[in-house]
Amino acid sequence: MSALIINGKAFAASVREKVAEHVARLKNEHGITPGLAVVLVGEDPASQVYVRSKGKQTVEVGMNSYAHKLDASTSEDALLGLIEKLNNDPVVHGILVQLPLPKHLDEDLVINSIDPAKDVDGFHISNVGLLGTGQKSMVPCTPLGSLMLLRDHHRSLSGMDAVVIGRSNIVGKPMAQLLLGDSCTVTITHSRTKDLPDLVRRADIVIAAVGRPEMVLGDWIKPGATVIDVGINRIDKPEGGTRLVGDVDFESCAAVAGAITPVPGGVGPMTIACLLANTVTACCRANGLEEPDGLSA
Ligand code: NAD
């Protein structure tokens, strides 16, 4: 193995530390405590785990956490009513509606009812447009975390060839916009892309956000390239039980890459850290105060 292993877990801890310092300053100097409201509809077990973890980490950095757990049968009107209330609540600086929502609720309608200034997931159509036009926006957490890791490793990404595998609204598309914003030459690939391995072989930076376990192989990677593995897939172990793997075949890619994120312990921990960063950023913007350095795009 030759690649440097990018330690997302340690980097996420440093982001949380910066957030906590800024939260303390907001409290001491301005009497303001940033608040994050998380809305969970239904009983999806994975969503429950994420929401618990988000609440716990929010409190750990000194912010207020407001959890709203609604029944799976909640009507769209009731959910929109709650969001309206949170939009107008001055102690709430960030609002996150945990996805996926139950089938009877229109996700786009719900997300677009959040005040864009409080949309700490960065999924509101206004934030998507602001990001796409290079303006100040709320940036989706997983791509923001991936960008932070890349900037920390390379300092400047200017002129680098980047291939993003996956075109989801949550990861692939905003990731491509962020890389473009940092002056990379960006190729977005997806399930219909021809000759994917050949395209990936040209990349100085590879972002894998596919949802297919260990799909990207070592002989797709240009020697010395940086590989950011966003994928989180649970697979069966031959000896029984399960383990987490990314969208990248770690062993073969690490033998060729210059740097690579592991799964777990790479991009994963950055996502919640960036949610906290977005909440403190939203709070500063709402109050016309200086934003913390290095916590936004
Ligand atoms: P998605 O299913 O919405 O999108 C997957 C994308 O991969 C699609 O655009 C599709 O076109 C593309 N794709 C599918 N098969 C392909 C193939 N054979 N070749 C090329 N492209 C192909 O998934 P998503 O929400 O973007 O998530 C992607 C992965 O990232 C998943 O494993 C998910 O669990 C993980 N994820 C991790 C975090 C985190 O916190 N680290 C956050 C979000 C998503």
Tab-separated table of C-alpha atoms in Angstrom, residues 4-6 149 227-230 250 259-263 266-267:
chain	number	residue	atom	x	y	z
A	4	LEU	CA	-1.621	8.300	2.325
A	5	ILE	CA	-4.778	7.488	4.261
A	6	ILE	CA	-6.849	10.640	4.735
A	149	LEU	CA	-10.558	17.039	3.041
A	227	VAL	CA	-9.515	9.134	-4.145
A	228	ILE	CA	-12.469	10.315	-2.051
A	229	ASP	CA	-14.825	7.440	-1.299
A	230	VAL	CA	-18.277	8.720	-0.333
A	250	PHE	CA	-9.737	0.039	-0.950
A	259	ALA	CA	-4.110	9.572	-1.073
A	260	ILE	CA	-7.386	7.867	-0.252
A	261	THR	CA	-10.208	8.094	2.280
A	262	PRO	CA	-11.075	4.872	4.130
A	263	VAL	CA	-14.577	3.571	4.877
A	266	GLY	CA	-13.181	8.954	5.864
A	267	VAL	CA	-15.983	11.111	4.473
